[in-house]
DNA sequence: GTGAAAGCGCTAACAC
DNA sequence: GTGTTAGCGCTTTCAC
């Protein structure tokens, strides 16, 4: 590997290094003929600009940092989430010649703010994508803010102030799912809430209420059970909902794991899904396709959200314009086999 | 954010910048008192060395690249694998002050070799961890070799020549699982093979044969079915194995997905697991804990392998010694509920 | 349009 | 043990 530098290219092309730099960086003010000469020299020498030198001189690293909560490896949903986020961000990065640095971290650590600050100050990524739930934690957001690095928050429950937040329409799409169930003739539609700490999950409940109202169905506390996002809690809630008299004909769970728990319990109780009970989830994790019957759910557009976030981030780095406001990437219903017409 | 440089620290500590550099890089030849002074100055100014400058001057990027096959986001096992690999490499990186750059790629692309070369030459990671199946592809290995960047191959089917390969003991642990089943009294132990292209999976079959022999059980072709790693193929193989007369009392599948398929079919056929049929898998993916009954399987130590690979890589970068040979990170049995004593 | 000179902030080599 | 001097390979600034 011969180390080809900008000087070699300049010499071969018969121009100054500054001109080569202009061509490489696609700057204006280069005559077409000159540009062609330089490009030929670059191709011939197989010149690759040295990033470290570039970074040092330009104060840009061409690196985007993706910071997220370190998933326990054995948690499927987390793995899927993380991979999808990474893919979204990566596709934006590669389209713009940025590379991606990942930094999973444990927010429970005391000095997490400092850890992130050190990371940023040493590596100097040009921008940060911060994923939920970290994106909802003031001390983490503040730590990043303090470094002055452009920041986009991914899917925070509550969008606020000083950065761009990319969210999805949890509430509206949950209402849509509820209306869909109502349109199948269900009148007793139950809901299983998720872990109270997740704001986004709370919005799903509000959407359920909206959907009932929009379908002129009356709300009943009896039809709501409180889960904690785990399969096990889905099972418990299902038992509670299905064992009373006057049982629901449809159950909408705030996430897929709990919905899978419902299917499991229905199976155990001999209740046929979807003939006697429709079940819907939220997130469209891989498990949704693997349970039997395959789960009707809501596709959380994580990859699209992440890509959107990174695209906006990179654009803002280039314009030097600050990022503000909230952008919504809509989710969509994934109708599969676990929902069907209400029984007579 | 005041930009604190090495000069500021040197001035405050009353030493030369070289001494500061020595302290920062933990080099020898600094008197304890001097070191303390410098460290105090660093702390006081909250000095963070600028990586770009460091990289440029030292020809080290303090970046490790992890290159792997781009997983389809909807494939659970892939997501789990990728996350576990990342975690292993990350923990080694962070322990040694390296950051991780990830580069999933599609090996089917024609110019993948060039893509990787460009990545390496521009970013100049100090080392590369190359994951299976890419680690088994000569053109990819050669592309990286051509750049002269230290390389560790993760879990390649066949270890060879010029780099370090980190593998697991697929064959031996498969023999152990087979012996375990035999020790439960099973004499008709069936095996479901995986996709023939995956070398590692072929070793599992060899291990099964070893285990039979070591348990003095005779091998029968009737007890082997050919799957392709998917749940569906596990179901087909299970049907084939369980519908004949003289059916096996234990089925060992070359991966967890196929084992999950077996459980599904057993359920459908009314065969109780583990009372009438023991089922074992391989990989210990999250699904293994989610099926009912929870799957006895073999924990593929992916995270440990990745960490081991990265540790070796970083050590070799520091010593400037080449990486050679093969290192084995052993897998372990995960006994859960899907296996039990053979029926009478 | 193009080029010359001056750094970016650090480490390497060598002197003291 | 410690300091001095040169770069690393680019981009920036400003002159032409």
mmCIF file of C-alpha atoms in Angstrom, chain A residues 13-249:
data_model
loop_
_atom_site.group_PDB
_atom_site.id
_atom_site.type_symbol
_atom_site.label_atom_id
_atom_site.label_comp_id
_atom_site.label_asym_id
_atom_site.label_seq_id
_atom_site.Cartn_x
_atom_site.Cartn_y
_atom_site.Cartn_z
ATOM 1 C CA UNK A 13 -1.993 16.588 -12.306
ATOM 2 C CA UNK A 14 0.326 19.552 -12.511
ATOM 3 C CA UNK A 15 -1.701 21.713 -10.151
ATOM 4 C CA UNK A 16 -1.420 22.868 -6.574
ATOM 5 C CA UNK A 17 -2.627 20.835 -3.665
ATOM 6 C CA UNK A 18 -5.313 23.378 -3.026
ATOM 7 C CA UNK A 19 -6.868 22.623 -6.377
ATOM 8 C CA UNK A 20 -6.843 18.941 -5.631
ATOM 9 C CA UNK A 21 -8.511 19.713 -2.352
ATOM 10 C CA UNK A 22 -11.163 21.683 -4.188
ATOM 11 C CA UNK A 23 -11.893 18.819 -6.507
ATOM 12 C CA UNK A 24 -12.028 16.288 -3.715
ATOM 13 C CA UNK A 25 -14.407 18.452 -1.740
ATOM 14 C CA UNK A 26 -16.508 19.311 -4.750
ATOM 15 C CA UNK A 27 -15.974 22.978 -4.228
ATOM 16 C CA UNK A 28 -16.750 25.466 -6.983
ATOM 17 C CA UNK A 29 -14.184 27.628 -8.725
ATOM 18 C CA UNK A 30 -12.392 24.893 -10.604
ATOM 19 C CA UNK A 31 -12.342 24.897 -14.374
ATOM 20 C CA UNK A 32 -13.858 21.798 -15.919
ATOM 21 C CA UNK A 33 -10.649 20.842 -17.660
ATOM 22 C CA UNK A 34 -8.642 21.191 -14.475
ATOM 23 C CA UNK A 35 -11.149 19.141 -12.595
ATOM 24 C CA UNK A 36 -10.898 16.370 -15.181
ATOM 25 C CA UNK A 37 -7.119 16.344 -14.991
ATOM 26 C CA UNK A 38 -7.203 16.086 -11.241
ATOM 27 C CA UNK A 39 -9.816 13.398 -11.292
ATOM 28 C CA UNK A 40 -7.749 11.373 -13.692
ATOM 29 C CA UNK A 41 -4.740 11.669 -11.406
ATOM 30 C CA UNK A 42 -6.823 10.641 -8.411
ATOM 31 C CA UNK A 43 -8.090 7.604 -10.236
ATOM 32 C CA UNK A 44 -4.692 6.652 -11.524
ATOM 33 C CA UNK A 45 -3.017 6.836 -8.134
ATOM 34 C CA UNK A 46 -6.056 5.490 -6.332
ATOM 35 C CA UNK A 47 -5.831 8.416 -3.970
ATOM 36 C CA UNK A 48 -7.758 8.198 -0.715
ATOM 37 C CA UNK A 49 -7.817 11.352 1.334
ATOM 38 C CA UNK A 50 -6.605 10.752 4.856
ATOM 39 C CA UNK A 51 -9.477 11.316 7.208
ATOM 40 C CA UNK A 52 -7.408 12.131 10.238
ATOM 41 C CA UNK A 53 -5.659 14.953 8.446
ATOM 42 C CA UNK A 54 -8.916 16.189 7.103
ATOM 43 C CA UNK A 55 -10.545 16.087 10.487
ATOM 44 C CA UNK A 56 -7.740 17.943 12.102
ATOM 45 C CA UNK A 57 -7.659 20.709 9.568
ATOM 46 C CA UNK A 58 -11.369 21.072 9.061
ATOM 47 C CA UNK A 59 -12.664 20.440 12.547
ATOM 48 C CA UNK A 60 -15.073 17.917 11.162
ATOM 49 C CA UNK A 61 -14.861 14.219 11.880
ATOM 50 C CA UNK A 62 -17.364 12.943 9.342
ATOM 51 C CA UNK A 63 -18.550 10.714 12.092
ATOM 52 C CA UNK A 64 -22.066 10.463 13.465
ATOM 53 C CA UNK A 65 -22.499 9.052 16.945
ATOM 54 C CA UNK A 66 -25.486 6.891 17.772
ATOM 55 C CA UNK A 67 -26.079 6.699 21.493
ATOM 56 C CA UNK A 68 -28.618 4.320 22.941
ATOM 57 C CA UNK A 69 -29.416 2.253 25.953
ATOM 58 C CA UNK A 70 -27.289 -0.851 26.086
ATOM 59 C CA UNK A 71 -29.653 -3.691 25.418
ATOM 60 C CA UNK A 72 -29.495 -6.880 27.405
ATOM 61 C CA UNK A 73 -28.412 -9.245 24.692
ATOM 62 C CA UNK A 74 -31.103 -11.740 25.492
ATOM 63 C CA UNK A 75 -33.927 -9.324 24.944
ATOM 64 C CA UNK A 76 -35.179 -9.860 21.499
ATOM 65 C CA UNK A 77 -37.147 -6.688 21.095
ATOM 66 C CA UNK A 78 -34.185 -4.585 22.086
ATOM 67 C CA UNK A 79 -31.933 -6.313 19.622
ATOM 68 C CA UNK A 80 -34.419 -5.727 16.847
ATOM 69 C CA UNK A 81 -34.877 -2.098 17.816
ATOM 70 C CA UNK A 82 -31.200 -1.447 17.941
ATOM 71 C CA UNK A 83 -30.490 -3.096 14.631
ATOM 72 C CA UNK A 84 -33.267 -1.208 12.917
ATOM 73 C CA UNK A 85 -32.093 2.091 14.323
ATOM 74 C CA UNK A 86 -28.570 1.366 13.253
ATOM 75 C CA UNK A 87 -29.722 0.514 9.786
ATOM 76 C CA UNK A 88 -31.676 3.710 9.435
ATOM 77 C CA UNK A 89 -28.834 5.872 10.621
ATOM 78 C CA UNK A 90 -26.294 3.946 8.580
ATOM 79 C CA UNK A 91 -28.166 4.376 5.385
ATOM 80 C CA UNK A 92 -28.263 8.131 5.893
ATOM 81 C CA UNK A 93 -24.603 8.195 6.847
ATOM 82 C CA UNK A 94 -23.368 6.227 3.910
ATOM 83 C CA UNK A 95 -25.405 8.287 1.512
ATOM 84 C CA UNK A 96 -23.525 11.355 2.720
ATOM 85 C CA UNK A 97 -20.123 9.847 3.323
ATOM 86 C CA UNK A 98 -20.312 9.755 7.055
ATOM 87 C CA UNK A 99 -19.330 6.794 9.145
ATOM 88 C CA UNK A 100 -21.198 5.626 12.192
ATOM 89 C CA UNK A 101 -19.833 5.227 15.643
ATOM 90 C CA UNK A 102 -22.075 3.396 18.071
ATOM 91 C CA UNK A 103 -22.093 3.941 21.759
ATOM 92 C CA UNK A 104 -24.508 1.867 23.777
ATOM 93 C CA UNK A 105 -24.479 2.894 27.387
ATOM 94 C CA UNK A 106 -26.106 2.142 30.669
ATOM 95 C CA UNK A 107 -28.062 5.096 31.841
ATOM 96 C CA UNK A 108 -28.177 3.819 35.374
ATOM 97 C CA UNK A 109 -24.490 4.547 35.740
ATOM 98 C CA UNK A 110 -23.809 7.502 37.912
ATOM 99 C CA UNK A 111 -21.280 9.200 35.685
ATOM 100 C CA UNK A 112 -23.027 8.566 32.431
ATOM 101 C CA UNK A 113 -23.116 12.266 31.623
ATOM 102 C CA UNK A 114 -19.388 12.496 31.978
ATOM 103 C CA UNK A 115 -18.840 9.365 29.930
ATOM 104 C CA UNK A 116 -20.808 10.840 27.083
ATOM 105 C CA UNK A 117 -19.061 14.174 27.350
ATOM 106 C CA UNK A 118 -15.672 12.509 27.205
ATOM 107 C CA UNK A 119 -16.707 10.465 24.224
ATOM 108 C CA UNK A 120 -17.883 13.523 22.380
ATOM 109 C CA UNK A 121 -14.910 15.674 23.224
ATOM 110 C CA UNK A 122 -12.389 13.074 22.260
ATOM 111 C CA UNK A 123 -13.983 11.640 19.183
ATOM 112 C CA UNK A 124 -15.728 14.852 18.135
ATOM 113 C CA UNK A 125 -18.535 13.377 16.117
ATOM 114 C CA UNK A 126 -20.172 15.976 13.930
ATOM 115 C CA UNK A 127 -23.563 15.082 15.283
ATOM 116 C CA UNK A 128 -25.389 12.803 17.671
ATOM 117 C CA UNK A 129 -28.509 10.728 17.320
ATOM 118 C CA UNK A 130 -29.854 9.999 20.759
ATOM 119 C CA UNK A 131 -32.356 7.180 21.065
ATOM 120 C CA UNK A 132 -35.148 6.593 23.537
ATOM 121 C CA UNK A 133 -35.245 6.196 26.445
ATOM 122 C CA UNK A 134 -32.048 8.216 26.795
ATOM 123 C CA UNK A 135 -33.566 10.925 24.644
ATOM 124 C CA UNK A 136 -36.053 11.575 27.430
ATOM 125 C CA UNK A 137 -33.489 11.972 30.157
ATOM 126 C CA UNK A 138 -32.691 15.568 30.894
ATOM 127 C CA UNK A 139 -29.263 14.950 32.356
ATOM 128 C CA UNK A 140 -28.162 13.085 29.247
ATOM 129 C CA UNK A 141 -29.629 15.606 26.868
ATOM 130 C CA UNK A 142 -27.979 18.376 28.849
ATOM 131 C CA UNK A 143 -24.612 16.638 28.832
ATOM 132 C CA UNK A 144 -24.695 16.520 25.064
ATOM 133 C CA UNK A 145 -25.993 20.038 24.760
ATOM 134 C CA UNK A 146 -23.105 21.234 26.858
ATOM 135 C CA UNK A 147 -20.660 20.068 24.219
ATOM 136 C CA UNK A 148 -22.397 22.075 21.529
ATOM 137 C CA UNK A 149 -22.704 19.062 19.256
ATOM 138 C CA UNK A 150 -25.781 19.007 17.022
ATOM 139 C CA UNK A 151 -28.309 16.576 18.419
ATOM 140 C CA UNK A 152 -31.426 14.807 17.222
ATOM 141 C CA UNK A 153 -33.649 12.978 19.649
ATOM 142 C CA UNK A 154 -35.280 9.812 18.500
ATOM 143 C CA UNK A 155 -38.771 8.969 19.612
ATOM 144 C CA UNK A 156 -38.912 10.847 22.865
ATOM 145 C CA UNK A 157 -42.234 10.712 24.662
ATOM 146 C CA UNK A 158 -42.388 14.424 24.965
ATOM 147 C CA UNK A 159 -40.758 16.572 22.381
ATOM 148 C CA UNK A 160 -39.421 19.814 23.680
ATOM 149 C CA UNK A 161 -37.302 22.788 23.135
ATOM 150 C CA UNK A 162 -33.900 22.945 21.838
ATOM 151 C CA UNK A 163 -33.442 20.067 19.459
ATOM 152 C CA UNK A 164 -35.175 18.258 16.703
ATOM 153 C CA UNK A 165 -37.248 15.332 17.871
ATOM 154 C CA UNK A 166 -38.332 12.572 15.551
ATOM 155 C CA UNK A 167 -41.396 10.754 16.746
ATOM 156 C CA UNK A 168 -44.115 8.514 15.443
ATOM 157 C CA UNK A 169 -47.869 8.907 15.684
ATOM 158 C CA UNK A 170 -48.475 6.391 18.453
ATOM 159 C CA UNK A 171 -51.707 7.915 19.543
ATOM 160 C CA UNK A 172 -53.291 8.328 16.134
ATOM 161 C CA UNK A 173 -52.309 4.897 14.896
ATOM 162 C CA UNK A 174 -53.584 3.306 18.094
ATOM 163 C CA UNK A 175 -56.892 5.004 17.498
ATOM 164 C CA UNK A 176 -56.822 3.620 13.986
ATOM 165 C CA UNK A 177 -56.231 0.084 15.237
ATOM 166 C CA UNK A 178 -59.111 0.463 17.644
ATOM 167 C CA UNK A 179 -61.383 1.686 14.873
ATOM 168 C CA UNK A 180 -60.272 -1.222 12.730
ATOM 169 C CA UNK A 181 -61.284 -3.659 15.455
ATOM 170 C CA UNK A 182 -64.589 -1.861 15.863
ATOM 171 C CA UNK A 183 -65.139 -2.064 12.121
ATOM 172 C CA UNK A 184 -64.889 -5.841 12.398
ATOM 173 C CA UNK A 185 -67.902 -5.761 14.644
ATOM 174 C CA UNK A 186 -66.161 -5.887 18.002
ATOM 175 C CA UNK A 187 -67.895 -3.914 20.699
ATOM 176 C CA UNK A 188 -65.990 -5.156 23.708
ATOM 177 C CA UNK A 189 -62.438 -4.203 22.903
ATOM 178 C CA UNK A 190 -60.011 -4.527 25.797
ATOM 179 C CA UNK A 191 -56.654 -2.803 26.186
ATOM 180 C CA UNK A 192 -53.518 -3.866 28.004
ATOM 181 C CA UNK A 193 -51.383 -0.933 29.053
ATOM 182 C CA UNK A 194 -47.615 -1.025 29.145
ATOM 183 C CA UNK A 195 -44.971 -0.042 31.597
ATOM 184 C CA UNK A 196 -45.959 3.338 32.970
ATOM 185 C CA UNK A 197 -42.473 4.799 32.602
ATOM 186 C CA UNK A 198 -42.584 4.666 28.814
ATOM 187 C CA UNK A 199 -44.316 7.778 27.670
ATOM 188 C CA UNK A 200 -44.813 6.519 24.136
ATOM 189 C CA UNK A 201 -46.704 3.556 25.512
ATOM 190 C CA UNK A 202 -48.992 5.883 27.423
ATOM 191 C CA UNK A 203 -49.923 7.561 24.175
ATOM 192 C CA UNK A 204 -51.083 4.234 22.867
ATOM 193 C CA UNK A 205 -53.639 4.036 25.623
ATOM 194 C CA UNK A 206 -54.885 7.518 24.826
ATOM 195 C CA UNK A 207 -55.192 6.457 21.199
ATOM 196 C CA UNK A 208 -57.249 3.467 22.264
ATOM 197 C CA UNK A 209 -59.625 5.772 24.086
ATOM 198 C CA UNK A 210 -59.802 8.062 21.083
ATOM 199 C CA UNK A 211 -60.564 5.111 18.842
ATOM 200 C CA UNK A 212 -63.390 3.910 21.051
ATOM 201 C CA UNK A 213 -64.935 7.312 21.044
ATOM 202 C CA UNK A 214 -64.566 7.710 17.311
ATOM 203 C CA UNK A 215 -66.318 4.370 16.922
ATOM 204 C CA UNK A 216 -69.053 5.338 19.353
ATOM 205 C CA UNK A 217 -68.109 2.583 21.744
ATOM 206 C CA UNK A 218 -68.270 3.242 25.413
ATOM 207 C CA UNK A 219 -65.183 2.946 27.512
ATOM 208 C CA UNK A 220 -65.138 0.609 30.481
ATOM 209 C CA UNK A 221 -62.482 0.314 33.126
ATOM 210 C CA UNK A 222 -63.217 -3.376 33.258
ATOM 211 C CA UNK A 223 -61.748 -3.695 29.808
ATOM 212 C CA UNK A 224 -58.378 -2.262 30.756
ATOM 213 C CA UNK A 225 -55.584 -4.268 32.368
ATOM 214 C CA UNK A 226 -52.200 -3.002 33.442
ATOM 215 C CA UNK A 227 -49.176 -4.855 32.096
ATOM 216 C CA UNK A 228 -45.505 -4.039 32.209
ATOM 217 C CA UNK A 229 -44.492 -4.816 28.611
ATOM 218 C CA UNK A 230 -43.397 -8.392 29.324
ATOM 219 C CA UNK A 231 -44.888 -11.564 27.904
ATOM 220 C CA UNK A 232 -45.631 -12.720 31.414
ATOM 221 C CA UNK A 233 -47.655 -9.630 32.239
ATOM 222 C CA UNK A 234 -49.546 -10.128 28.991
ATOM 223 C CA UNK A 235 -50.524 -13.565 30.203
ATOM 224 C CA UNK A 236 -51.685 -12.277 33.557
ATOM 225 C CA UNK A 237 -53.712 -9.508 32.015
ATOM 226 C CA UNK A 238 -55.249 -11.917 29.539
ATOM 227 C CA UNK A 239 -56.345 -14.209 32.345
ATOM 228 C CA UNK A 240 -57.866 -11.327 34.186
ATOM 229 C CA UNK A 241 -59.715 -10.095 31.120
ATOM 230 C CA UNK A 242 -60.848 -13.460 29.813
ATOM 231 C CA UNK A 243 -61.935 -15.169 32.992
ATOM 232 C CA UNK A 244 -64.585 -12.712 34.024
ATOM 233 C CA UNK A 245 -67.990 -13.079 32.531
ATOM 234 C CA UNK A 246 -68.811 -10.610 29.829
ATOM 235 C CA UNK A 247 -65.402 -11.141 28.299
ATOM 236 C CA UNK A 248 -64.003 -9.034 25.471
ATOM 237 C CA UNK A 249 -63.945 -10.309 21.884
#
